[in-house]
CSV table of C-alpha atoms in Angstrom, one decimal:
chain,number,residue,atom,x,y,z
A,20,MET,CA,56.2,-8.4,-160.1
A,21,PRO,CA,59.2,-8.7,-157.8
A,22,HIS,CA,58.6,-7.9,-154.1
A,23,LEU,CA,61.3,-5.5,-153.1
A,24,PRO,CA,61.3,-3.3,-149.9
A,25,ASP,CA,60.9,0.4,-149.9
A,26,VAL,CA,64.4,1.1,-148.7
A,27,VAL,CA,63.8,4.9,-148.4
A,28,LEU,CA,60.9,4.3,-146.0
A,29,TRP,CA,62.8,1.8,-144.0
A,30,SER,CA,65.7,4.2,-143.7
A,31,VAL,CA,63.8,7.1,-142.2
A,32,PRO,CA,64.6,6.1,-138.6
A,33,ALA,CA,68.3,5.9,-139.4
A,34,PHE,CA,68.1,9.4,-141.1
A,35,ALA,CA,66.6,10.8,-137.9
A,36,VAL,CA,69.1,9.1,-135.6
A,37,LEU,CA,72.1,10.2,-137.6
A,38,THR,CA,70.9,13.7,-137.9
A,39,ALA,CA,70.5,13.9,-134.1
A,40,ILE,CA,74.0,12.6,-133.6
A,41,GLU,CA,75.4,15.1,-136.0
A,42,VAL,CA,73.6,18.0,-134.3
A,43,VAL,CA,74.9,16.8,-130.9
A,44,SER,CA,78.4,16.5,-132.3
A,45,TYR,CA,78.4,20.2,-133.2
A,46,ARG,CA,77.2,21.1,-129.7
A,47,ILE,CA,79.9,19.0,-128.1
A,48,HIS,CA,82.8,19.7,-130.5
A,49,PRO,CA,82.0,22.9,-132.4
A,50,ASP,CA,83.9,23.6,-135.6
A,51,GLU,CA,84.3,27.3,-136.4
A,52,GLU,CA,85.2,26.5,-140.0
A,53,ALA,CA,82.2,24.2,-140.7
A,54,GLU,CA,78.8,25.5,-141.6
A,55,GLY,CA,77.0,23.4,-139.0
A,56,TYR,CA,73.3,23.9,-138.5
A,57,ALA,CA,70.8,26.7,-138.6
A,58,THR,CA,67.3,26.1,-137.4
A,59,LYS,CA,65.4,27.8,-140.3
A,60,ASP,CA,67.6,26.2,-142.9
A,61,ALA,CA,67.2,22.7,-141.4
A,62,ALA,CA,63.5,23.1,-141.1
A,63,THR,CA,63.3,24.1,-144.8
A,64,SER,CA,65.3,21.1,-145.8
A,65,ILE,CA,63.1,18.8,-143.8
A,66,GLY,CA,60.0,20.4,-145.2
A,67,MET,CA,61.3,20.0,-148.8
A,68,GLY,CA,61.9,16.3,-148.0
A,69,VAL,CA,58.4,15.8,-146.8
A,70,GLY,CA,57.0,17.6,-149.8
A,71,SER,CA,59.1,15.5,-152.2
A,72,VAL,CA,57.5,12.4,-150.8
A,73,VAL,CA,54.0,13.7,-151.5
A,74,PHE,CA,54.8,15.0,-155.0
A,75,ASP,CA,56.8,11.9,-155.9
A,76,ALA,CA,53.7,9.8,-155.2
A,77,LEU,CA,51.8,12.0,-157.7
A,78,TRP,CA,54.5,11.9,-160.4
A,79,LYS,CA,54.8,8.1,-159.9
A,80,ILE,CA,51.4,7.5,-161.5
A,81,PRO,CA,52.2,8.6,-165.1
A,82,ILE,CA,55.9,7.4,-164.8
A,83,VAL,CA,54.9,3.9,-163.8
A,84,ALA,CA,52.4,3.8,-166.6
A,85,VAL,CA,55.1,4.7,-169.2
A,86,TYR,CA,57.6,2.3,-167.7
A,87,SER,CA,55.0,-0.5,-167.6
A,88,ALA,CA,54.1,0.1,-171.3
A,89,ILE,CA,57.8,-0.1,-172.3
A,90,TYR,CA,58.3,-3.2,-170.2
A,91,GLU,CA,55.4,-4.9,-171.8
A,92,LEU,CA,56.6,-4.0,-175.3
A,93,THR,CA,60.2,-5.3,-174.9
A,94,PRO,CA,60.8,-9.0,-175.3
A,95,LEU,CA,63.7,-8.9,-172.9
A,96,ARG,CA,63.5,-10.0,-169.3
A,97,VAL,CA,66.1,-9.6,-166.5
A,98,PRO,CA,65.1,-11.8,-163.5
A,99,VAL,CA,65.7,-10.4,-160.0
A,100,LEU,CA,68.3,-12.8,-158.6
A,101,TRP,CA,71.1,-12.5,-156.1
A,102,TRP,CA,73.6,-12.0,-158.9
A,103,THR,CA,71.5,-9.8,-161.2
A,104,LEU,CA,70.6,-7.3,-158.5
A,105,PRO,CA,74.2,-6.0,-158.2
A,106,LEU,CA,74.3,-5.6,-162.0
A,107,MET,CA,71.1,-3.6,-161.8
A,108,LEU,CA,72.5,-1.4,-159.1
A,109,LEU,CA,75.6,-0.8,-161.2
A,110,ALA,CA,73.5,0.1,-164.3
A,111,GLN,CA,71.2,2.4,-162.3
A,112,ASP,CA,74.2,4.2,-160.8
A,113,PHE,CA,75.6,4.7,-164.4
A,114,PHE,CA,72.4,6.2,-165.6
A,115,TYR,CA,72.1,8.2,-162.4
A,116,TYR,CA,75.5,9.8,-163.2
A,117,TRP,CA,74.2,11.0,-166.6
A,118,SER,CA,70.9,12.1,-165.1
A,119,HIS,CA,72.7,14.1,-162.5
A,120,ARG,CA,75.1,15.6,-165.0
A,121,GLY,CA,72.2,16.5,-167.3
A,122,HIS,CA,70.4,18.2,-164.5
A,123,HIS,CA,73.4,20.5,-164.1
A,124,VAL,CA,74.0,21.5,-167.7
A,125,VAL,CA,70.4,21.8,-169.1
A,126,ARG,CA,68.5,24.7,-167.5
A,127,ILE,CA,65.0,23.2,-167.5
A,128,LEU,CA,66.5,20.2,-165.8
A,129,TRP,CA,68.5,22.4,-163.4
A,130,ALA,CA,65.2,24.1,-162.4
A,131,CYS,CA,64.4,20.8,-160.7
A,132,HIS,CA,67.7,19.9,-159.2
A,133,VAL,CA,68.7,23.4,-158.1
A,134,VAL,CA,66.5,22.8,-155.0
A,135,HIS,CA,69.1,20.4,-153.6
A,136,HIS,CA,71.9,22.9,-154.0
A,137,SER,CA,70.0,25.9,-152.5
A,138,SER,CA,71.2,25.5,-148.9
A,139,ARG,CA,74.3,27.4,-147.8
A,140,LYS,CA,74.8,24.7,-145.1
A,141,PHE,CA,76.1,21.2,-145.6
A,142,ASN,CA,74.8,18.6,-143.2
A,143,PHE,CA,72.5,15.6,-143.1
A,144,THR,CA,69.4,17.7,-143.4
A,145,THR,CA,70.8,19.0,-146.7
A,146,ALA,CA,70.4,15.4,-148.1
A,147,LEU,CA,66.6,15.7,-147.4
A,148,ARG,CA,66.3,19.0,-149.4
A,149,GLN,CA,64.8,17.2,-152.4
A,150,PRO,CA,62.9,18.7,-155.4
A,151,TRP,CA,59.2,18.5,-156.0
A,152,THR,CA,59.3,18.2,-159.8
A,153,THR,CA,61.2,14.9,-160.4
A,154,TRP,CA,59.2,14.3,-163.6
A,155,THR,CA,62.5,15.3,-165.4
A,156,VAL,CA,64.4,12.3,-164.1
A,157,TRP,CA,62.5,9.3,-165.5
A,158,PRO,CA,63.7,9.4,-169.1
A,159,PHE,CA,67.2,8.6,-168.1
A,160,TYR,CA,66.2,5.1,-166.9
A,161,VAL,CA,64.2,4.1,-169.9
A,162,PRO,CA,67.1,2.1,-171.2
A,163,MET,CA,67.0,-0.2,-168.1
A,164,VAL,CA,63.3,-0.9,-168.6
A,165,ALA,CA,63.8,-1.4,-172.3
A,166,ALA,CA,66.5,-3.9,-171.5
A,167,GLY,CA,64.0,-6.0,-169.5
A,168,VAL,CA,64.5,-4.7,-165.9
A,169,HIS,CA,61.2,-4.6,-164.1
A,170,PRO,CA,60.1,-1.0,-163.1
A,171,ALA,CA,59.9,-2.1,-159.5
A,172,ALA,CA,63.5,-3.2,-159.6
A,173,VAL,CA,64.5,0.2,-161.1
A,174,ALA,CA,62.6,1.9,-158.3
A,175,PHE,CA,64.4,-0.3,-155.7
A,176,CYS,CA,67.8,0.5,-157.2
A,177,SER,CA,67.0,4.2,-157.2
A,178,GLY,CA,66.0,4.0,-153.6
A,179,VAL,CA,69.3,2.3,-152.6
A,180,ASN,CA,71.2,5.0,-154.5
A,181,LEU,CA,69.3,7.8,-152.7
A,182,VAL,CA,69.8,6.2,-149.3
A,183,TYR,CA,73.5,5.7,-149.9
A,184,GLN,CA,73.9,9.4,-150.6
A,185,PHE,CA,72.5,10.5,-147.2
A,186,TRP,CA,75.7,9.9,-145.4
A,187,VAL,CA,77.9,11.8,-147.8
A,188,HIS,CA,76.2,15.1,-146.8
A,189,THR,CA,78.4,16.0,-143.9
A,190,GLU,CA,81.4,18.0,-142.9
A,191,ARG,CA,82.1,15.8,-139.8
A,192,ILE,CA,83.8,13.0,-141.9
A,193,GLY,CA,87.1,13.8,-143.5
A,194,ARG,CA,88.8,11.8,-146.1
A,195,LEU,CA,88.5,8.0,-146.1
A,196,PRO,CA,91.4,5.6,-147.0
A,197,ARG,CA,92.5,6.0,-150.5
A,198,PRO,CA,90.9,2.8,-152.0
A,199,PHE,CA,87.4,4.0,-150.8
A,200,GLU,CA,88.0,7.6,-152.1
A,201,TYR,CA,89.1,6.2,-155.5
A,202,VAL,CA,86.0,4.1,-156.0
A,203,LEU,CA,83.1,5.5,-153.9
A,204,ASN,CA,81.3,8.7,-153.7
A,205,THR,CA,82.4,10.0,-150.2
A,206,PRO,CA,81.7,13.1,-148.1
A,207,SER,CA,84.9,14.7,-149.4
A,208,HIS,CA,83.8,14.2,-153.1
A,209,HIS,CA,80.3,15.4,-152.4
A,210,ARG,CA,81.4,18.5,-150.6
A,211,VAL,CA,83.1,19.5,-153.8
A,212,HIS,CA,79.8,18.8,-155.7
A,213,HIS,CA,77.9,21.2,-153.4
A,214,ALA,CA,80.5,24.0,-153.6
A,215,SER,CA,79.9,27.2,-155.5
A,216,GLN,CA,83.5,28.1,-156.3
A,217,GLY,CA,84.3,28.2,-160.0
A,218,GLY,CA,86.8,25.3,-160.0
A,219,TYR,CA,84.3,23.1,-158.1
A,220,LEU,CA,81.2,23.8,-160.2
A,221,ASP,CA,79.6,20.9,-162.1
A,222,ARG,CA,81.9,18.3,-160.7
A,223,ASN,CA,81.6,14.9,-159.0
A,224,PHE,CA,78.1,13.7,-160.2
A,225,GLY,CA,78.4,10.1,-159.0
A,226,GLY,CA,75.8,8.6,-156.8
A,227,ILE,CA,77.4,5.5,-155.2
A,228,LEU,CA,80.5,5.3,-157.4
A,229,ILE,CA,82.9,8.1,-158.2
A,230,VAL,CA,84.6,6.1,-160.9
A,231,TRP,CA,82.1,7.5,-163.5
A,232,ASP,CA,83.5,11.0,-162.8
A,233,ARG,CA,87.0,9.7,-163.2
A,234,LEU,CA,86.1,8.0,-166.5
A,235,PHE,CA,84.2,10.9,-168.0
A,236,GLY,CA,86.4,13.8,-166.9
A,237,SER,CA,84.1,15.4,-164.3
A,238,PHE,CA,86.2,14.5,-161.2
A,239,VAL,CA,87.8,17.1,-158.9
A,240,ALA,CA,89.4,16.3,-155.6
A,241,GLU,CA,88.7,18.4,-152.5
A,242,ALA,CA,91.4,21.0,-152.0
A,243,GLU,CA,90.3,24.5,-150.8
A,244,ARG,CA,87.4,24.6,-148.3
A,245,PRO,CA,84.0,24.6,-150.2
A,246,VAL,CA,81.6,27.5,-150.1
A,247,TYR,CA,78.1,26.0,-150.2
A,248,GLY,CA,75.0,27.2,-152.0
A,249,LEU,CA,74.4,28.7,-155.4
A,250,THR,CA,76.4,31.2,-157.4
A,251,LYS,CA,73.4,33.5,-156.8
A,252,ASN,CA,71.7,32.5,-153.6
A,253,ILE,CA,68.0,32.9,-153.2
A,254,HIS,CA,67.8,34.1,-149.5
A,255,THR,CA,64.5,32.5,-148.7
A,256,TYR,CA,63.3,29.7,-146.4
A,257,ASN,CA,59.8,29.5,-148.0
A,258,PRO,CA,59.6,25.9,-149.3
A,259,LEU,CA,57.3,26.9,-152.2
A,260,ARG,CA,59.8,29.5,-153.4
A,261,VAL,CA,62.7,27.1,-152.9
A,262,ALA,CA,60.9,24.5,-155.1
A,263,THR,CA,59.9,26.9,-157.9
A,264,HIS,CA,62.3,29.9,-158.0
A,265,GLU,CA,64.2,28.7,-161.1
A,266,TYR,CA,61.0,27.9,-163.0
A,267,ALA,CA,59.9,31.5,-162.2
A,268,ALA,CA,63.3,32.8,-163.4
A,269,ILE,CA,63.0,30.9,-166.7
A,270,ALA,CA,59.5,32.3,-167.2
A,271,ARG,CA,60.8,35.9,-166.7
A,272,ASP,CA,63.6,35.3,-169.2
A,273,LEU,CA,61.2,33.8,-171.8
A,274,ARG,CA,59.0,36.9,-171.5
A,275,ALA,CA,61.9,39.2,-172.1
A,276,ALA,CA,63.5,37.1,-174.9
A,277,ARG,CA,63.7,38.8,-178.3
A,278,SER,CA,63.7,35.7,-180.5
A,279,TRP,CA,62.7,32.0,-180.6
A,280,ARG,CA,66.4,31.2,-180.7
A,281,GLU,CA,66.9,33.0,-177.4
A,282,ARG,CA,63.9,31.3,-175.9
A,283,ALA,CA,65.3,27.9,-176.8
A,284,GLY,CA,68.6,28.8,-175.2
A,285,ARG,CA,66.9,30.0,-172.0
A,286,ILE,CA,65.4,26.5,-171.7
A,287,PHE,CA,67.9,24.0,-173.1
A,288,ARG,CA,71.3,25.6,-172.6
A,289,GLY,CA,73.2,25.8,-169.3
A,290,PRO,CA,71.9,27.7,-166.3
A,291,GLY,CA,74.3,30.6,-166.8
A,292,TRP,CA,73.8,31.0,-170.6
A,293,GLN,CA,73.3,34.4,-172.0
A,294,PRO,CA,72.4,35.3,-175.6
A,295,ARG,CA,75.2,36.9,-177.6
A,296,PRO,CA,74.7,40.7,-177.7
A,297,PRO,CA,74.0,42.3,-181.1
A,298,ALA,CA,77.1,43.2,-183.0
A,299,ALA,CA,78.0,46.8,-182.6
A,300,PRO,CA,78.3,48.9,-185.8
A,301,PRO,CA,81.9,49.3,-187.0
A,302,LEU,CA,83.8,52.2,-185.6
A,303,ARG,CA,84.5,55.1,-188.0
A,304,THR,CA,88.0,56.4,-188.2
A,305,LYS,CA,88.7,60.0,-187.2
A,306,ALA,CA,89.3,60.8,-190.9
A,307,GLU,CA,85.9,59.4,-191.8
A,308,GLN,CA,84.2,61.3,-189.1
A,309,THR,CA,85.7,64.7,-190.2
A,310,ALA,CA,85.5,64.1,-194.0
A,311,ALA,CA,83.1,66.4,-195.9
A,312,PRO,CA,80.1,64.6,-197.4
A,313,GLU,CA,80.4,63.8,-201.0
A,314,SER,CA,78.4,66.0,-203.4
A,315,VAL,CA,75.4,64.6,-205.1
A,316,GLY,CA,74.8,65.0,-208.9
């Protein structure tokens, strides 16, 4: 088993320092157009982050068991070396893109990821607003394990990806030089991802690299100022409600569904999907409405 550091744990002090710097920057140089900070919102985001650490530790038990079984079954092995690790990071970022995209377009997956988009602010604490039900993420990385990447290496790469994305959650950094903006996920690209305007919805899914979005048609550059949050905001700072509100909405829709087809759509189609209304009976012409009934017999 490779001995790799827990990059998320080691990065916590940096998260705290950068957040403090960002808060102070708003005090010294306020920006009326930026969302900035709100105490309740920031506290909720931090609380969601702490909760995610606890719940991820629980979900990790069955996930590690599945990954370990797959790893033992495959005859392939990818050693952790100085030159293989960058390739693993590249592969993980590729599969992260598809995981992230899937969590936006399949409602049961969105119920997990919606937590991260529920804040109407956009700052470093927003990066900490993580879901408590990440059991929906692990299937996307099965190909890496099946290809012989040790589960610990997959976890390390996922941690690097998560740590990288902390700094892109800010309005205090504008656009970077063009080569960086073309290749990397940047604050400008990620502001688009968190926006709730129609033209910005479901765009810029990249974790470290934005090239996946350019390749697969999901890239949009920042133009108009983003409006953050959800298309239907939840108006709560209760961490439990933030973590579960979409699951509760799915349950309500399933109870009200009129068919199994509709129930499947409520789970596996997009978050905004609605069943097609029943066809209306054909309209009768005025002549048909006034015509005398035919005689019988």
